[in-house]
Each structure stands twice: as C-alpha cells, then as structure tokens.
Short mmCIF file of C-alpha atoms in Angstrom, two decimals:
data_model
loop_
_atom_site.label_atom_id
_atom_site.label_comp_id
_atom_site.label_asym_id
_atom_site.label_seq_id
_atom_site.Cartn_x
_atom_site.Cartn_y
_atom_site.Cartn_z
CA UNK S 451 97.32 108.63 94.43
CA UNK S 452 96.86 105.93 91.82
CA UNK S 453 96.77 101.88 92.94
CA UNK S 454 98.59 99.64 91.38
CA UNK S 455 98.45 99.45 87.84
CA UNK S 456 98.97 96.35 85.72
CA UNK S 457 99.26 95.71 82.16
CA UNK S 458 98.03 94.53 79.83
CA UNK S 459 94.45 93.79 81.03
CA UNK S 460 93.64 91.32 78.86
CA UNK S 461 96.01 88.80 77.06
CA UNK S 462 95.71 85.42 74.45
CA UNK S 463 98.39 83.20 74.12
CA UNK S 464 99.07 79.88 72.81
CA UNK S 465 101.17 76.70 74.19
CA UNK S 466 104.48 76.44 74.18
CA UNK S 467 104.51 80.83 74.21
CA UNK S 468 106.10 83.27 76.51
CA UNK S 469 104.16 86.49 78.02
CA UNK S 470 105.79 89.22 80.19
CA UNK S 471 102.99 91.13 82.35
CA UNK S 472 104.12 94.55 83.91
CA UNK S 473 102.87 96.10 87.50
CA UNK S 474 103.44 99.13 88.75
CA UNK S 475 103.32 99.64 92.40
CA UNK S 476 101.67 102.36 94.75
CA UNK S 477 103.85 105.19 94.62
CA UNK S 478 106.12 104.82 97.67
CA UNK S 479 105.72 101.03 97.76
CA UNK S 480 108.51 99.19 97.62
CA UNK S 481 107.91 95.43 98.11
CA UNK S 482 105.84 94.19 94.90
CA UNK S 483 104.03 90.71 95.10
CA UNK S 484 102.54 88.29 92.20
CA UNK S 485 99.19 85.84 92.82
CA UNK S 486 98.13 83.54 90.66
CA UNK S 487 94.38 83.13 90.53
CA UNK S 488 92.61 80.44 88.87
CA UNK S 489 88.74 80.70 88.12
CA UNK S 490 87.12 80.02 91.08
CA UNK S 491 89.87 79.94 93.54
CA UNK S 492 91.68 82.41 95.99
CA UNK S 493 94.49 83.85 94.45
CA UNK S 494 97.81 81.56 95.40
CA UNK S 495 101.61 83.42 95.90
CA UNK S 496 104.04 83.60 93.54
CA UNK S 497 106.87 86.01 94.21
CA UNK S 498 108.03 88.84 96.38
CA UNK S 499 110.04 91.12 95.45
CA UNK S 500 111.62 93.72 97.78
CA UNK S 501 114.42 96.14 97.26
CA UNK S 502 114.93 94.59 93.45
CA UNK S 503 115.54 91.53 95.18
CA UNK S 504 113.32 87.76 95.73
CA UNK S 505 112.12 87.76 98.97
CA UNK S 506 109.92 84.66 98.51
CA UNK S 507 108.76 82.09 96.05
CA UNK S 508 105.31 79.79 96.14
CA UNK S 509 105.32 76.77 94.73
CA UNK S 510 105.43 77.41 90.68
CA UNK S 511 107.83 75.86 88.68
CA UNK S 512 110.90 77.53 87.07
CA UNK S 513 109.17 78.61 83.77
CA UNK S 514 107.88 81.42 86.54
CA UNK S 515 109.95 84.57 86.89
CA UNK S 516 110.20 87.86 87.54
CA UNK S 517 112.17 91.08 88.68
CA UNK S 518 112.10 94.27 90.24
CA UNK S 519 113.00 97.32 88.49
CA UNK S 520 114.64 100.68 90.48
CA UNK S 521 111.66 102.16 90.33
CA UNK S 522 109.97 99.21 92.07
CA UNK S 523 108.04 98.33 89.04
CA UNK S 524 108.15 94.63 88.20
CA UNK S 525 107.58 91.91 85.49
CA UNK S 526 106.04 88.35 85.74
CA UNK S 527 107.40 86.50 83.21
CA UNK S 528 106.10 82.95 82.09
CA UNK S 529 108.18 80.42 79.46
CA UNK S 530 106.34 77.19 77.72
CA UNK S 531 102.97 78.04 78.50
CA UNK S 532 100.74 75.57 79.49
CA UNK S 533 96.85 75.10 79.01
CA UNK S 534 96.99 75.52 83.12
CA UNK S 535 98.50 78.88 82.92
CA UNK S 536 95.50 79.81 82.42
CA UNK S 537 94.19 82.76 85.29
CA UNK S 538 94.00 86.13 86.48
CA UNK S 539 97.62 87.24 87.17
CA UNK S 540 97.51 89.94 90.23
CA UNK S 541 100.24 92.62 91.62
CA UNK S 542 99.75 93.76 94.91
CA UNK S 543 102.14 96.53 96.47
CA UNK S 544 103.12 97.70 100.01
CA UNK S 545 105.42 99.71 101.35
CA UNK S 546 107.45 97.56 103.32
CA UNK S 547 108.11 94.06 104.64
CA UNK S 548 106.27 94.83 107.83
CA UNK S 549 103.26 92.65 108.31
CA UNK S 550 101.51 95.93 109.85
CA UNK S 551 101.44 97.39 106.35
CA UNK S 552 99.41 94.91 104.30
CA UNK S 553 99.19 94.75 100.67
CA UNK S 554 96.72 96.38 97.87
CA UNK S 555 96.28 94.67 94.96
CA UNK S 556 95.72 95.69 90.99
CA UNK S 557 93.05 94.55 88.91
CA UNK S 558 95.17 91.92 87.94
CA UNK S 559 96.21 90.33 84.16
CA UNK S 560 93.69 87.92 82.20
CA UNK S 561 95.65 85.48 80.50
CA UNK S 562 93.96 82.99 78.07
CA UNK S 563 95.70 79.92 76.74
CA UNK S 564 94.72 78.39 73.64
CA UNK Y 776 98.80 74.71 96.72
CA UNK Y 777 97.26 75.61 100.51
CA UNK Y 778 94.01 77.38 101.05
CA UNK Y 779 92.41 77.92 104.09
CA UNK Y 780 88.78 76.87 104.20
CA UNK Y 781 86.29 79.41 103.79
CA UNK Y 782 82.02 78.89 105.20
CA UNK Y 783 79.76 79.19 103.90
CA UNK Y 784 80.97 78.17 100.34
CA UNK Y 785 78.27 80.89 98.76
CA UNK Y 786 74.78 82.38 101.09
CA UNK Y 787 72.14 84.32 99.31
CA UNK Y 788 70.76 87.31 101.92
CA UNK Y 789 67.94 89.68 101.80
CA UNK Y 790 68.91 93.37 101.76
CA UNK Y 791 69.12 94.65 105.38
CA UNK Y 792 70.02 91.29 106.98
CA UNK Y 793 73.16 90.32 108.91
CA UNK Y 794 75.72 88.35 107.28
CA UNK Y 795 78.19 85.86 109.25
CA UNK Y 796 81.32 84.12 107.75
CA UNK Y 797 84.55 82.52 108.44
CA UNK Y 798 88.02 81.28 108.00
CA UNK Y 799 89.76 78.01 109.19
CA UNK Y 800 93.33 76.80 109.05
CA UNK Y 801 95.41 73.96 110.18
CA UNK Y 802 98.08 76.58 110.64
CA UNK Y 803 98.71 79.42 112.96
CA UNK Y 804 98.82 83.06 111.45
CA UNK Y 805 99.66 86.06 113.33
CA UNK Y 806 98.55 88.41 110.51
CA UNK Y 807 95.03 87.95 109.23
CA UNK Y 808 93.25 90.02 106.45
CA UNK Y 809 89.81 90.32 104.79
CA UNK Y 810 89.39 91.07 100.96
CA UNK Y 811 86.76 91.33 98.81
CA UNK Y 812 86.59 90.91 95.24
CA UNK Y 813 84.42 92.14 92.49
CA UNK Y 814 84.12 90.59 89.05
CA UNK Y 815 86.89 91.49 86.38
CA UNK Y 816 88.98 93.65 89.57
CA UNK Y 817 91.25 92.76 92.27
CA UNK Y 818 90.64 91.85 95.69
CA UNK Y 819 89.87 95.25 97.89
CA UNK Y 820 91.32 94.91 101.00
CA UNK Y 821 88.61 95.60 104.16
CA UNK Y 822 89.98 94.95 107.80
CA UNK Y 823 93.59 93.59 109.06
CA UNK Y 824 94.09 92.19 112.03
CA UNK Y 825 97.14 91.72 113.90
CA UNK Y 826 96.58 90.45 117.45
CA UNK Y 827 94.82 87.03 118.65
CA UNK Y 828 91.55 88.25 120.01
CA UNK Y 829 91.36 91.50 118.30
CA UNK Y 830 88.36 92.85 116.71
CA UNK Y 831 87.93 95.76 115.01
CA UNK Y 832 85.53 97.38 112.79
CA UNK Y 833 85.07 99.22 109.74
CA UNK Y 834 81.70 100.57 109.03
CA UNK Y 835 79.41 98.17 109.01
CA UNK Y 836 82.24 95.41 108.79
CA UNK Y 837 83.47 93.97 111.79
CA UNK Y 838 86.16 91.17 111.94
CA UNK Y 839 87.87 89.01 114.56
CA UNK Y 840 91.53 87.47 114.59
CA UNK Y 841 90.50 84.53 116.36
CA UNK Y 842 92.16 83.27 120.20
CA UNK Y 843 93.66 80.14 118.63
CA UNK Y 844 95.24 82.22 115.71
CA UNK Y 845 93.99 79.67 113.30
CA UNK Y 846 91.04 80.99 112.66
CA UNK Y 847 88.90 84.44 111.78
CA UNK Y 848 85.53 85.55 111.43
CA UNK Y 849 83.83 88.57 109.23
CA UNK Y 850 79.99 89.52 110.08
CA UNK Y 851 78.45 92.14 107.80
CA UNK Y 852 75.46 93.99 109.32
CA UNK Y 853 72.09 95.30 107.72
CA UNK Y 854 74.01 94.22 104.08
CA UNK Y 855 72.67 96.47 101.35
CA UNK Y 856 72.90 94.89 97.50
CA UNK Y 857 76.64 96.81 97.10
CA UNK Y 858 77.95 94.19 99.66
CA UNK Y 859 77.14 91.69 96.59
CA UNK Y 860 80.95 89.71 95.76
CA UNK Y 861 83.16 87.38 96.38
CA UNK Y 862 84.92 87.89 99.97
CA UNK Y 863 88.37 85.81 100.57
CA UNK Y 864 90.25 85.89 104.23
CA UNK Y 865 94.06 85.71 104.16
CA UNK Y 866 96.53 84.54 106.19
CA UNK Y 867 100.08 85.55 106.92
CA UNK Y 868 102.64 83.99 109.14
CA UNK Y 869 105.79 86.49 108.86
CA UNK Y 870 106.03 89.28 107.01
CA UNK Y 871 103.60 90.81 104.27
CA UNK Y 872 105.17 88.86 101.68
CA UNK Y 873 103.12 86.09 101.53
CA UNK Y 874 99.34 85.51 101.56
CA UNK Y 875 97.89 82.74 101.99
CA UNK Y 876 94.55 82.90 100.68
CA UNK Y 877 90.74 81.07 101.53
CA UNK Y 878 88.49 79.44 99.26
CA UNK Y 879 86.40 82.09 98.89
CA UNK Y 880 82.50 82.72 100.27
CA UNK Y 881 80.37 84.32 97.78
CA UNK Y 882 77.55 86.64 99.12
CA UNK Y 883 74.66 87.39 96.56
CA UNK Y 884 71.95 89.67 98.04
CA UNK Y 885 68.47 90.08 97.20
CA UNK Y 886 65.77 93.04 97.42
#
C-alpha cells in the first residue's frame, strides 16, 4: 500500500502570500495530522483532523487552516506568510483516534519564504 | 512551543558499537514513540510503547517507556552506518492526535 503522500514537495513563496499543501492519507486512515518542522527542530502539532472534523489545534495562529475532505484527504492552508513560515510541512495518517494505532508520516512539504 | 529534551544532543559511533539515548519531560505521557528521520523524508516511525515499564524490541532496536512515564530510553546495538540520522522520541498524553515531539539526537557513524 502506498504512505502518505504530500504535495507539492518543494514550494517558494513570498511575504504577505498564501500556499495550500495537499496530503493524502494511508488508505484506510482516517484521522490526518499536520507538523510543522523548523530546521533543526522536532516537528511541532498543528491540526487533527478526524472524520472531516478538528479534533485538535497547537499553538499557530489563525492564518493556519485546514480541512478534511470525504475521502480523508486534507489541505494545510497558510494566509500572510511570514519569513517564519519558513519549514518542512508534514502529514502523518492513522487509522483512528486510538493511541494504540500511532501515526506514519509523509515526506513532508518544503516551503521557502522569500 | 514544548519539546521534550532529547541526550545526547548529537554522538558520533564506530560501526558495530552500542548506541544509548533518551527522552525527558516535565510531563507525564502514557503513549511514547520513537522516530527516525532521514534528510529531505519524514520521520519513520520505529517502536511504540504504551505501558510504564514496557520494553520491547525491534531488531536490533530496543526501547523503554520509562516507570515515571516522563521519560524513555532507545539503545541501538552493534549500529551499522544505515543507523546514520536524526532520531526524535514523541510523546502523547490522550489520543494519537497529538505528538509532542523531542529535540532531536543526531547519530553519525563511522567505519
């Protein structure tokens, strides 16, 4: 079966821009997670999404969001970027809530800021 | 935002020796997981534990979810230059949802 594919790979943006990344889960998965990780960091949480619906947030501000499509695919979306936005953007998938059934993640999103 | 504290920060091994390494936080976790990373991928996940005091294993891998559940420990035996990355422990208090996430030990080994 395929992991969890994200897209794109690679992305440049400038300030004050808006990007949309894309993940698609493990087939079968339903609950859908974003990280944010920053060069040289662990990767921090973002969102959960489960059933098409937030199941938690991290602490990023409101020019963060996302949603869950009914096929469990998802989107990040990010308004205003900032210089700081800067980071690999990672999906990870499972296939339920249950803390027994930990997540796999993608190969995540570079996204530059210039 | 929080990250758990990761030791060593980085250790450079010779091929075929054991490695040690662990995982510290102020808070208790009744999920804990081990990931490694490679550069330009995502993190790989290696061993989950769910129970203070368990350890379990997973080739050469072997991992403890530590009695005071704030803490966790990975040792890598005979490494071989494929164990070369960046390996992160992880945290979680409730459900899978939410990962909390260490600082990170980098392992670099040499011939």
């Amino acid at each position: 079966d395929a992991g969890v594919t994200q897209s794109p790979t690679h992305l440049i943006k400038t300030r004050g821009q808006h990007v949309t990344l894309r993940c698609s889960p493990i087939s079968g998965h339903k609950s859908v997670s974003w990280y944010q990780q920053v060069l040289g960091q662990g990767p921090q949480f973002i969102f959960q999404y489960y059933e098409k619906e937030e199941r938690g947030r991290g602490n990023f501000p409101d020019r963060f969001s996302a949603r869950q499509f009914p096929n469990y695919s998802s989107e990040l979306n990010v308004n205003a970027l900032l210089l700081g936005d800067s980071a690999l953007y990672l999906c990870a998938s499972s296939r339920d809530r249950d803390r027994a059934r930990p997540q796999h993640f993608g190969d995540g999103t570079r996204l530059s800021i210039l | 935002g929080q990250q758990l504290n990761q030791s060593p920060q980085s250790m450079f091994i010779q091929e075929g020796e054991d490695v040690s390494m662990n995982c510290t936080s102020s808070s208790i976790f009744n999920t804990w997981l081990w990931y490694k990373q490679d550069p330009g991928e995502g993190p790989v996940l290696l061993i989950a534990l769910y129970k203070a005091g368990e350890l379990t294993s997973n080739g050469r891998l072997t991992a403890q979810f530590g009695i005071t559940r704030k803490d966790s420990f990975l040792n890598i035996s005979a490494s071989i230059p494929s164990d070369v990355g960046i390996y992160f422990c992880a945290g979680s208090t409730g459900t899978a949802s939410k990962l909390t996430f260490g600082t990170g030990t980098r392992l670099q080994v040499t011939l």
